[in-house]
Short mmCIF file of C-alpha atoms and ligand atoms in Angstrom, two decimals:
data_model
loop_
_atom_site.label_atom_id
_atom_site.label_comp_id
_atom_site.label_asym_id
_atom_site.label_seq_id
_atom_site.Cartn_x
_atom_site.Cartn_y
_atom_site.Cartn_z
CA MET F 1 -96.54 -63.14 -42.94
CA ALA F 2 -100.19 -64.07 -42.17
CA SER F 3 -100.55 -60.59 -40.71
CA SER F 4 -104.15 -59.86 -41.22
CA SER F 5 -104.91 -62.63 -38.86
CA ARG F 6 -102.74 -61.28 -36.25
CA SER F 7 -104.66 -59.52 -33.17
CA TYR F 8 -102.05 -56.79 -32.75
CA GLU F 9 -99.73 -54.52 -35.02
CA VAL F 10 -97.28 -54.14 -32.10
CA VAL F 11 -96.37 -55.91 -28.60
CA VAL F 12 -93.81 -54.33 -26.32
CA PHE F 13 -92.35 -57.38 -24.39
CA GLY F 14 -90.71 -55.97 -21.17
CA ALA F 15 -92.87 -53.17 -21.17
CA THR F 16 -92.61 -52.76 -17.19
CA GLY F 17 -88.70 -52.01 -17.41
CA PHE F 18 -87.23 -48.80 -17.61
CA THR F 19 -86.80 -48.77 -21.33
CA GLY F 20 -89.94 -50.39 -21.90
CA LYS F 21 -92.13 -47.69 -20.22
CA TYR F 22 -90.58 -45.05 -22.14
CA THR F 23 -91.44 -47.08 -25.25
CA CYS F 24 -94.94 -47.31 -24.02
CA GLU F 25 -95.31 -43.74 -23.38
CA HIS F 26 -94.28 -42.60 -26.88
CA ILE F 27 -96.69 -45.15 -28.45
CA VAL F 28 -99.55 -43.60 -26.43
CA SER F 29 -98.39 -39.84 -26.92
CA ASN F 30 -97.34 -40.23 -30.52
CA LEU F 31 -98.50 -43.21 -32.53
CA PRO F 32 -101.70 -43.51 -34.25
CA THR F 33 -104.78 -43.74 -32.04
CA ASP F 34 -106.00 -46.76 -34.05
CA LEU F 35 -102.73 -48.65 -33.37
CA LYS F 36 -103.58 -52.25 -32.36
CA TRP F 37 -101.10 -52.97 -29.51
CA ALA F 38 -100.43 -54.44 -26.32
CA VAL F 39 -98.00 -54.52 -23.15
CA ALA F 40 -96.30 -57.91 -22.32
CA GLY F 41 -94.23 -59.48 -19.69
CA ARG F 42 -93.96 -61.64 -16.84
CA SER F 43 -96.25 -60.05 -14.09
CA ALA F 44 -99.69 -59.37 -14.81
CA GLU F 45 -100.06 -57.19 -11.75
CA LYS F 46 -97.07 -54.80 -12.92
CA LEU F 47 -98.64 -54.65 -16.35
CA GLN F 48 -101.88 -53.70 -14.93
CA GLN F 49 -100.26 -51.07 -12.90
CA LEU F 50 -98.56 -49.70 -16.14
CA VAL F 51 -101.75 -49.59 -18.10
CA LYS F 52 -103.29 -47.65 -15.26
CA GLU F 53 -100.49 -45.18 -15.33
CA LEU F 54 -100.82 -44.71 -19.06
CA GLN F 55 -104.45 -44.21 -19.02
CA SER F 56 -104.29 -41.50 -16.42
CA ALA F 57 -101.42 -39.56 -18.53
CA TYR F 58 -103.30 -40.16 -21.72
CA PRO F 59 -107.14 -40.47 -20.73
CA ASP F 60 -108.25 -40.06 -24.45
CA ARG F 61 -106.25 -43.21 -25.63
CA LEU F 62 -107.81 -46.67 -25.79
CA ALA F 63 -105.74 -48.80 -23.21
CA PRO F 64 -103.34 -51.51 -24.59
CA GLU F 65 -104.30 -55.14 -24.18
CA VAL F 66 -102.25 -56.99 -21.74
CA GLU F 67 -100.26 -60.26 -22.46
CA THR F 68 -98.45 -62.24 -19.74
CA ALA F 69 -95.61 -64.35 -21.34
CA SER F 70 -92.47 -66.08 -19.70
CA LEU F 71 -89.13 -66.76 -21.34
CA ASP F 72 -89.77 -70.01 -22.61
CA LYS F 73 -90.03 -70.42 -26.37
CA SER F 74 -93.34 -71.79 -26.50
CA SER F 75 -94.90 -68.98 -24.52
CA LEU F 76 -93.06 -66.51 -26.61
CA LYS F 77 -93.95 -68.46 -29.70
CA LYS F 78 -97.70 -67.88 -28.86
CA LEU F 79 -96.99 -64.12 -27.97
CA ALA F 80 -95.10 -63.85 -31.53
CA ALA F 81 -97.89 -65.09 -33.33
CA LYS F 82 -100.33 -62.59 -32.40
CA THR F 83 -98.31 -59.52 -33.56
CA LYS F 84 -96.79 -58.06 -36.65
CA VAL F 85 -93.95 -56.58 -34.72
CA LEU F 86 -92.52 -57.70 -31.27
CA ILE F 87 -90.46 -55.15 -29.52
CA SER F 88 -88.35 -56.64 -26.72
CA THR F 89 -86.60 -54.68 -24.06
CA VAL F 90 -85.87 -57.73 -21.70
CA GLY F 91 -82.49 -57.39 -21.13
CA PRO F 92 -79.52 -58.45 -20.46
CA TYR F 93 -80.09 -59.90 -23.97
CA HIS F 94 -77.25 -62.32 -23.73
CA LEU F 95 -79.20 -63.77 -20.53
CA TYR F 96 -82.87 -63.33 -21.52
CA GLY F 97 -82.95 -62.48 -25.32
CA GLU F 98 -82.77 -65.64 -27.36
CA ALA F 99 -86.36 -67.11 -26.94
CA ALA F 100 -87.96 -63.90 -28.51
CA VAL F 101 -85.42 -63.87 -31.24
CA ALA F 102 -86.03 -67.50 -32.17
CA ALA F 103 -90.02 -67.06 -31.67
CA CYS F 104 -89.94 -64.16 -33.99
CA ALA F 105 -87.68 -65.96 -36.63
CA GLU F 106 -89.91 -68.88 -36.62
CA SER F 107 -93.15 -67.11 -36.62
CA GLY F 108 -92.42 -64.77 -39.38
CA THR F 109 -92.93 -61.65 -36.86
CA HIS F 110 -90.80 -58.58 -37.08
CA TYR F 111 -88.47 -58.01 -34.17
CA LEU F 112 -86.70 -55.19 -32.61
CA ASP F 113 -84.40 -54.77 -29.61
CA VAL F 114 -81.77 -52.42 -27.99
CA THR F 115 -78.93 -54.60 -26.98
CA GLY F 116 -75.61 -53.48 -27.58
CA GLU F 117 -74.02 -56.89 -26.86
CA SER F 118 -71.99 -57.75 -29.94
CA PRO F 119 -71.02 -61.39 -29.17
CA TRP F 120 -74.72 -62.09 -28.73
CA VAL F 121 -75.68 -60.50 -31.86
CA LEU F 122 -73.17 -62.51 -33.66
CA ASP F 123 -74.39 -65.50 -32.12
CA MET F 124 -78.07 -64.89 -32.92
CA ILE F 125 -76.88 -64.00 -36.58
CA LYS F 126 -75.36 -67.35 -36.96
CA LYS F 127 -78.26 -69.34 -35.50
CA TYR F 128 -81.22 -67.64 -36.87
CA ASP F 129 -80.61 -65.34 -39.94
CA SER F 130 -81.62 -68.34 -42.43
CA THR F 131 -84.80 -68.95 -40.27
CA ALA F 132 -85.86 -65.45 -40.58
CA LYS F 133 -85.12 -65.06 -44.13
CA SER F 134 -87.17 -68.09 -45.11
CA ASN F 135 -90.08 -66.89 -42.72
CA ASN F 136 -89.67 -63.13 -43.93
CA ALA F 137 -89.20 -62.10 -40.44
CA ILE F 138 -87.17 -58.73 -40.19
CA ILE F 139 -85.07 -58.83 -37.16
CA ILE F 140 -83.33 -55.57 -36.08
CA PRO F 141 -81.11 -55.59 -33.15
CA GLN F 142 -79.22 -52.67 -31.69
CA ILE F 143 -81.82 -50.16 -32.66
CA GLY F 144 -81.22 -48.05 -29.51
CA VAL F 145 -78.77 -45.19 -28.84
CA GLU F 146 -76.46 -48.17 -29.64
CA SER F 147 -76.29 -48.06 -32.82
CA ALA F 148 -79.27 -46.39 -34.45
CA PRO F 149 -77.79 -42.76 -34.63
CA ALA F 150 -74.38 -44.09 -36.00
CA ASP F 151 -76.21 -46.24 -38.44
CA LEU F 152 -78.90 -43.64 -39.83
CA LEU F 153 -76.43 -40.58 -39.81
CA SER F 154 -74.15 -42.82 -41.97
CA TRP F 155 -77.10 -44.14 -44.16
CA SER F 156 -78.00 -40.38 -44.63
CA ILE F 157 -74.58 -39.17 -45.71
CA VAL F 158 -74.29 -42.04 -48.13
CA THR F 159 -77.57 -41.36 -49.53
CA HIS F 160 -76.85 -37.75 -49.97
CA ALA F 161 -73.69 -38.35 -51.83
CA ARG F 162 -75.29 -40.92 -54.04
CA ARG F 163 -78.03 -38.48 -55.07
CA THR F 164 -76.11 -35.08 -55.25
CA LEU F 165 -72.61 -36.38 -56.47
CA SER F 166 -73.39 -39.97 -57.74
CA ALA F 167 -70.51 -41.33 -55.74
CA GLY F 168 -69.87 -43.48 -52.76
CA ILE F 169 -67.89 -42.73 -49.39
CA ALA F 170 -64.37 -43.52 -48.62
CA GLU F 171 -64.05 -42.85 -45.07
CA LEU F 172 -66.97 -41.62 -42.67
CA ILE F 173 -65.56 -40.17 -39.55
CA PHE F 174 -68.40 -40.16 -36.83
CA SER F 175 -68.21 -38.42 -33.33
CA VAL F 176 -70.08 -38.26 -30.28
CA TYR F 177 -69.68 -34.41 -30.20
CA ASP F 178 -71.68 -33.67 -26.94
CA MET F 179 -73.71 -36.13 -24.50
CA LYS F 180 -75.28 -35.42 -21.18
CA ALA F 181 -76.70 -38.69 -19.66
CA ALA F 182 -76.64 -41.50 -17.16
CA PRO F 183 -77.28 -45.15 -17.50
CA SER F 184 -79.76 -47.41 -16.26
CA GLY F 185 -79.55 -50.22 -13.75
CA GLY F 186 -80.50 -52.21 -16.62
CA THR F 187 -77.80 -51.04 -19.10
CA PHE F 188 -75.08 -51.51 -16.19
CA ALA F 189 -76.17 -55.16 -15.74
CA THR F 190 -75.66 -55.76 -19.29
CA ALA F 191 -72.52 -54.13 -19.96
CA ILE F 192 -70.90 -55.64 -16.57
CA GLY F 193 -72.55 -59.13 -17.37
CA ILE F 194 -71.08 -59.42 -20.85
CA PHE F 195 -67.63 -60.01 -19.01
CA ASP F 196 -69.29 -62.99 -16.90
CA ALA F 197 -70.95 -64.47 -19.94
CA TYR F 198 -68.12 -64.51 -22.56
CA PRO F 199 -64.53 -65.24 -22.83
CA ILE F 200 -62.50 -62.22 -23.61
CA SER F 201 -61.49 -64.06 -27.15
CA LYS F 202 -65.12 -64.20 -27.98
CA ILE F 203 -65.91 -60.25 -26.78
CA THR F 204 -62.76 -59.39 -29.04
CA GLU F 205 -63.88 -61.46 -32.30
CA ALA F 206 -67.30 -59.76 -31.95
CA SER F 207 -66.10 -56.34 -31.55
CA LYS F 208 -64.02 -56.29 -34.62
CA PRO F 209 -65.46 -53.61 -36.89
CA TRP F 210 -66.56 -56.04 -39.66
CA SER F 211 -67.66 -59.01 -37.56
CA LEU F 212 -71.26 -58.49 -38.56
CA SER F 213 -71.04 -57.78 -42.00
CA ALA F 214 -73.02 -60.29 -44.14
CA ILE F 215 -70.12 -60.54 -46.98
CA PRO F 216 -66.27 -60.33 -46.58
CA SER F 217 -64.95 -56.98 -45.70
CA PRO F 218 -63.27 -54.80 -48.49
CA PRO F 219 -59.47 -55.48 -48.79
CA GLN F 220 -58.32 -52.23 -47.50
CA ALA F 221 -60.27 -52.52 -44.47
CA THR F 222 -57.95 -55.18 -43.02
CA ALA F 223 -54.94 -53.03 -43.79
CA SER F 224 -54.14 -50.92 -40.81
CA THR F 225 -53.50 -47.18 -41.79
CA THR F 226 -53.75 -45.90 -38.20
CA PRO F 227 -50.60 -44.27 -37.06
CA LEU F 228 -48.74 -45.90 -34.18
CA VAL F 229 -48.98 -42.77 -32.00
CA GLN F 230 -52.75 -42.63 -32.54
CA LYS F 231 -53.12 -46.55 -31.72
CA LEU F 232 -51.31 -45.97 -28.44
CA LEU F 233 -52.72 -42.74 -27.31
CA GLY F 234 -56.05 -42.90 -28.91
CA VAL F 235 -56.24 -39.41 -30.25
CA ARG F 236 -56.91 -38.02 -33.65
CA THR F 237 -57.27 -34.61 -34.64
CA VAL F 238 -59.82 -33.78 -37.76
CA ARG F 239 -60.26 -30.61 -39.49
CA ASP F 240 -63.94 -29.43 -38.77
CA LEU F 241 -64.50 -32.15 -36.00
CA GLY F 242 -61.71 -31.10 -33.85
CA THR F 243 -59.91 -33.54 -31.21
CA LEU F 244 -61.49 -36.81 -31.17
CA THR F 245 -60.66 -39.92 -29.01
CA THR F 246 -61.79 -43.49 -28.47
CA SER F 247 -65.40 -44.07 -28.01
CA LEU F 248 -67.04 -46.60 -25.54
CA GLN F 249 -69.83 -47.49 -28.06
CA GLY F 250 -67.81 -46.95 -31.12
CA GLY F 251 -67.17 -50.70 -31.56
CA ALA F 252 -70.58 -51.61 -31.42
CA ASP F 253 -71.62 -48.87 -33.90
CA ALA F 254 -68.94 -50.09 -36.11
CA THR F 255 -70.38 -53.52 -36.52
CA ILE F 256 -73.75 -52.32 -37.47
CA VAL F 257 -72.60 -49.62 -39.80
CA HIS F 258 -70.57 -52.16 -41.55
CA ARG F 259 -73.31 -54.60 -41.62
CA SER F 260 -75.53 -51.96 -43.59
CA TRP F 261 -72.67 -51.49 -45.67
CA SER F 262 -72.90 -55.18 -46.70
CA LEU F 263 -76.89 -55.24 -47.10
CA PHE F 264 -77.07 -52.34 -49.32
CA ASP F 265 -76.02 -53.75 -52.96
CA SER F 266 -73.52 -55.81 -51.40
CA GLY F 267 -71.48 -52.84 -50.41
CA LYS F 268 -71.62 -51.09 -53.79
CA PHE F 269 -74.28 -48.40 -52.47
CA TYR F 270 -71.94 -47.25 -49.45
CA GLY F 271 -68.97 -47.57 -51.81
CA SER F 272 -66.23 -50.21 -52.31
CA LYS F 273 -63.67 -48.19 -50.10
CA PHE F 274 -66.06 -47.46 -47.13
CA LYS F 275 -64.68 -47.32 -43.71
CA PHE F 276 -66.70 -46.20 -40.64
CA SER F 277 -64.36 -44.58 -37.92
CA PRO F 278 -65.99 -43.88 -34.52
CA TYR F 279 -64.67 -41.59 -31.90
CA VAL F 280 -65.76 -39.23 -29.06
CA HIS F 281 -65.20 -35.38 -29.26
CA VAL F 282 -62.86 -34.01 -26.32
CA ARG F 283 -61.58 -30.46 -25.50
CA ASN F 284 -57.86 -31.25 -26.04
CA VAL F 285 -55.26 -33.90 -26.43
CA PHE F 286 -54.56 -34.38 -22.93
CA THR F 287 -58.34 -35.25 -22.26
CA GLY F 288 -58.43 -37.39 -25.18
CA ILE F 289 -55.36 -39.46 -23.73
CA LEU F 290 -56.98 -39.55 -20.38
CA VAL F 291 -60.29 -41.08 -21.82
CA HIS F 292 -58.38 -43.52 -23.86
CA VAL F 293 -56.41 -44.76 -20.90
CA ALA F 294 -59.28 -44.71 -18.56
CA LEU F 295 -61.41 -46.74 -20.95
CA ALA F 296 -58.50 -49.34 -21.42
CA VAL F 297 -57.94 -49.59 -17.47
CA GLY F 298 -61.68 -49.83 -16.84
CA VAL F 299 -62.13 -52.81 -19.27
CA LEU F 300 -59.02 -54.63 -17.52
CA PHE F 301 -60.54 -54.02 -14.26
CA LEU F 302 -63.83 -55.43 -15.43
CA LEU F 303 -61.96 -58.66 -16.41
CA LEU F 304 -61.58 -59.21 -12.55
CA PRO F 305 -64.56 -61.02 -11.08
CA PRO F 306 -64.33 -59.11 -7.63
CA VAL F 307 -64.50 -55.99 -9.51
CA ARG F 308 -67.54 -56.64 -11.49
CA TRP F 309 -69.20 -58.19 -8.08
CA LEU F 310 -68.54 -54.73 -6.40
CA ALA F 311 -69.72 -52.69 -9.45
CA LYS F 312 -72.97 -54.45 -9.53
CA ARG F 313 -73.72 -53.38 -6.01
CA LEU F 314 -72.49 -49.84 -6.22
CA VAL F 315 -74.89 -48.98 -9.31
CA PHE F 316 -78.52 -48.57 -10.05
CA GLN F 317 -80.18 -52.02 -9.90
CA PRO F 318 -82.26 -53.55 -12.95
CA GLY F 319 -85.46 -51.70 -13.16
CA GLN F 320 -84.08 -48.44 -11.78
CA GLY F 321 -82.43 -45.72 -13.59
CA PRO F 322 -82.18 -41.77 -13.55
CA SER F 323 -85.12 -39.85 -12.47
CA ARG F 324 -87.09 -37.61 -15.01
CA ASP F 325 -86.14 -34.81 -13.29
CA ALA F 326 -82.53 -35.67 -13.46
CA SER F 327 -82.65 -36.31 -17.29
CA ARG F 328 -84.56 -33.24 -18.01
CA ASN F 329 -81.43 -31.48 -19.56
CA ASP F 330 -80.04 -34.57 -21.07
CA ARG F 331 -78.95 -34.31 -24.63
CA VAL F 332 -76.79 -35.85 -27.44
CA GLU F 333 -75.34 -34.45 -30.42
CA TYR F 334 -73.40 -36.43 -33.13
CA ARG F 335 -71.24 -35.09 -35.85
CA ALA F 336 -69.69 -36.98 -38.86
CA LEU F 337 -67.48 -35.85 -41.69
CA ALA F 338 -67.29 -38.04 -44.62
CA THR F 339 -64.97 -37.99 -47.72
CA VAL F 340 -66.41 -38.76 -50.93
CA ASP F 341 -64.83 -41.57 -52.88
CA SER F 342 -64.25 -39.37 -55.88
CA GLU F 343 -62.88 -40.67 -59.18
CA ALA F 344 -63.04 -37.33 -60.98
CA ASP F 345 -60.72 -35.56 -58.44
CA PRO F 346 -59.20 -38.11 -56.26
CA ARG F 347 -56.48 -35.63 -54.85
CA ASP F 348 -59.24 -33.01 -53.62
CA PRO F 349 -62.36 -34.97 -52.70
CA LYS F 350 -65.58 -33.47 -51.91
CA ARG F 351 -66.58 -33.63 -48.16
CA ILE F 352 -69.95 -34.21 -46.74
CA THR F 353 -70.76 -33.23 -43.13
CA GLY F 354 -73.75 -34.61 -40.95
CA ARG F 355 -75.36 -33.90 -37.54
CA LEU F 356 -77.99 -35.76 -35.79
CA ALA F 357 -79.10 -34.22 -32.15
CA TRP F 358 -81.71 -35.16 -29.54
CA GLN F 359 -82.68 -32.85 -26.46
CA GLY F 360 -84.11 -35.11 -23.74
CA SER F 361 -83.11 -38.71 -22.05
CA MET F 362 -81.45 -41.21 -23.95
CA TYR F 363 -83.95 -43.64 -22.73
CA GLN F 364 -86.72 -41.72 -23.99
CA LEU F 365 -84.66 -41.48 -27.19
CA THR F 366 -84.43 -45.26 -27.11
CA GLY F 367 -88.12 -45.64 -26.72
CA VAL F 368 -88.88 -43.41 -29.57
CA PHE F 369 -86.49 -45.33 -31.80
CA LEU F 370 -88.35 -48.75 -30.98
CA ALA F 371 -91.88 -47.27 -31.17
CA GLU F 372 -91.31 -45.39 -34.51
CA ALA F 373 -89.64 -48.32 -35.93
CA ALA F 374 -92.33 -50.70 -34.87
CA VAL F 375 -95.31 -48.41 -36.57
CA THR F 376 -92.64 -48.15 -39.79
CA LEU F 377 -92.49 -52.06 -39.83
CA ALA F 378 -96.27 -52.62 -39.31
CA ARG F 379 -97.35 -49.73 -41.77
CA ASP F 380 -94.84 -48.56 -44.23
CA ASP F 381 -93.63 -50.67 -47.28
CA GLU F 382 -91.31 -48.33 -49.13
CA PHE F 383 -87.86 -49.21 -47.67
CA ALA F 384 -84.98 -51.58 -48.02
CA ALA F 385 -85.73 -54.06 -45.28
CA LYS F 386 -89.14 -54.72 -46.94
CA GLN F 387 -87.45 -55.17 -50.26
CA VAL F 388 -84.91 -57.62 -48.72
CA GLY F 389 -87.83 -59.35 -47.19
CA GLY F 390 -86.35 -60.96 -43.83
CA GLY F 391 -83.07 -61.82 -41.92
CA PHE F 392 -80.69 -59.96 -39.61
CA LEU F 393 -81.35 -56.32 -40.91
CA THR F 394 -80.12 -52.89 -39.39
CA PRO F 395 -81.73 -49.59 -38.45
CA ALA F 396 -80.79 -47.98 -41.77
CA THR F 397 -82.61 -50.62 -43.69
CA LEU F 398 -85.83 -48.93 -42.57
CA GLY F 399 -84.55 -45.85 -44.39
CA ALA F 400 -86.66 -42.57 -45.36
CA PRO F 401 -90.01 -43.70 -43.92
CA PHE F 402 -88.42 -44.18 -40.36
CA LEU F 403 -86.17 -41.01 -40.50
CA GLU F 404 -89.10 -38.83 -41.56
CA ARG F 405 -91.23 -40.47 -38.43
CA LEU F 406 -88.14 -39.68 -36.13
CA GLN F 407 -87.86 -36.18 -37.30
CA LYS F 408 -91.59 -35.62 -36.79
CA ALA F 409 -90.86 -36.93 -33.07
CA GLY F 410 -88.22 -34.34 -32.67
CA LEU F 411 -85.04 -35.81 -33.85
CA LYS F 412 -82.88 -33.49 -35.62
CA VAL F 413 -80.82 -34.56 -38.62
CA ASP F 414 -78.77 -32.27 -41.04
CA VAL F 415 -76.70 -33.41 -43.92
CA ARG F 416 -74.87 -31.21 -46.62
CA VAL F 417 -71.93 -31.10 -49.03
CA MET F 418 -69.15 -28.89 -47.72
CA PRO F 419 -68.33 -25.82 -49.86
N1 NAP Z 1 -77.94 -49.90 -26.21
C1 NAP Z 1 -78.94 -48.76 -25.98
O1 NAP Z 1 -79.02 -47.84 -26.64
C2 NAP Z 1 -79.87 -49.25 -24.82
C3 NAP Z 1 -80.68 -48.30 -24.25
C4 NAP Z 1 -81.67 -48.55 -23.45
C5 NAP Z 1 -81.56 -50.04 -22.83
N2 NAP Z 1 -80.76 -51.04 -23.19
C6 NAP Z 1 -80.95 -52.30 -22.80
O2 NAP Z 1 -82.04 -52.61 -22.67
C7 NAP Z 1 -82.17 -53.81 -21.66
C8 NAP Z 1 -83.30 -53.32 -20.66
O3 NAP Z 1 -82.68 -52.01 -19.96
P1 NAP Z 1 -83.63 -51.43 -18.72
O4 NAP Z 1 -82.80 -50.41 -18.12
O5 NAP Z 1 -85.01 -51.00 -19.48
O6 NAP Z 1 -83.84 -52.90 -17.81
P2 NAP Z 1 -84.79 -52.90 -16.78
O7 NAP Z 1 -85.39 -51.67 -16.20
O8 NAP Z 1 -84.16 -53.85 -15.77
O9 NAP Z 1 -86.18 -53.83 -17.56
C9 NAP Z 1 -85.93 -55.11 -17.76
C10 NAP Z 1 -87.36 -55.71 -18.21
O10 NAP Z 1 -87.10 -57.07 -18.37
C11 NAP Z 1 -88.20 -57.69 -17.69
N3 NAP Z 1 -87.35 -59.13 -17.36
C12 NAP Z 1 -86.13 -59.35 -16.82
N4 NAP Z 1 -86.35 -60.59 -16.34
C13 NAP Z 1 -87.26 -61.12 -16.88
C14 NAP Z 1 -87.67 -62.48 -17.12
N5 NAP Z 1 -86.89 -63.76 -16.66
N6 NAP Z 1 -88.92 -63.07 -17.76
C15 NAP Z 1 -89.54 -61.84 -18.16
N7 NAP Z 1 -89.21 -60.55 -18.29
C16 NAP Z 1 -87.93 -60.40 -17.58
C17 NAP Z 1 -88.41 -57.00 -16.75
O11 NAP Z 1 -89.76 -57.27 -16.18
P3 NAP Z 1 -90.15 -56.92 -14.49
O12 NAP Z 1 -90.70 -55.58 -14.52
O13 NAP Z 1 -91.07 -57.96 -14.24
O14 NAP Z 1 -88.98 -57.11 -13.63
C18 NAP Z 1 -88.36 -55.38 -17.32
O15 NAP Z 1 -89.72 -55.50 -17.86
C19 NAP Z 1 -80.57 -53.67 -20.99
O16 NAP Z 1 -80.24 -55.01 -21.74
C20 NAP Z 1 -80.02 -52.59 -21.59
O17 NAP Z 1 -78.65 -52.58 -21.73
C21 NAP Z 1 -79.98 -50.58 -24.11
#
């Protein structure tokens, strides 16, 4: 990348949106004051208004530059050529996201987004992975609440197992232990719009746990070991994690974690038996069954166009979301339990626990992920993504420098071998 000739280190495209604003706030409140950055979007007037708000909240900071850009590729190529890293918060991505990915892949610009739309990610990898690789553009989709926590906690556990026990991981059970949050209009529009945009066969194909893996899945991954009762009722009880059930975002998280599995030494670093199993924690078996059934019925209803039409009118509209006051006590805590792939003692394998927690709005957390990943890409060098050089990578490939920055910003991460 001819980075020295670029005007900016970071550009936030979609800065005027709900997530874009949180991202800009984190940049002005936490990132180095000498960062060269710009806000970008389709409306110069809205962008100027945003700059005014940022300046009045943080009067000591230099104001960001303003760049207007439309969704056509030539406009986005001009924008991408001006920066080392482009953050895109313009969604739904399956409607508006492709031109930014193409522009970055062709211009050798690193790219970050917060989609959770697996069918779209699958299409983008097929279309632009080799272009991005040949131009050394690091493209990291899904670096929001979907799927950075799952990917980073899994990577932290695997790294801990390698460092302390010289072993990989067999199964990593991941659970959303506690979450208080409400979705924005943009998130609703995206989740519902998926069913307008793709046939159910494509959604099913892209939601398979290994759909985004860069290499074929390990043989045991295709052999289903899930008991029939769990398949039907969705509930599993795990010592030290409690009662678990089907997770709404588990499918999207699994595709990214398994892509990370494939990117680190072709699966050898995570382990040849590695498998990521995502759930949500519930109080008891009855609640677990209810959640599992409600999710299945919800998806069936969303297949019906009139239900989608009605749902779009009943929720927040794009640009809106939960107020700062309403989000004040939001929080999330993830817990994971991993079984070490132990050749020395296969009948009594060691176990590793992990916890990742955040106090505050999920959209603020998404902005933190985006901003800290951008500065990692712009200024740091010692992590896997830079060694790979380019292509469609994952949050975990930003490694320790990214995690350290996140911890300074308030993310709690704790990993230990169980006694
Ligand atoms: N998975 C996760 O963890 C996660 C978390 C947060 C957000 N998200 C995703 O991020 C996306 C954004 O969410 P949000 O709530 O921030 O949405 P939003 O408030 O509606 O913001 C969308 C942004 O895109 C811009 N935009 C829309 N259409 C455009 C067009 N045709 N040309 C140029 N810009 C356009 C908007 O510009 P204007 O202001 O000019 O309208 C706005 O800046 C959604 O897809 C959502 O699902 C995912």
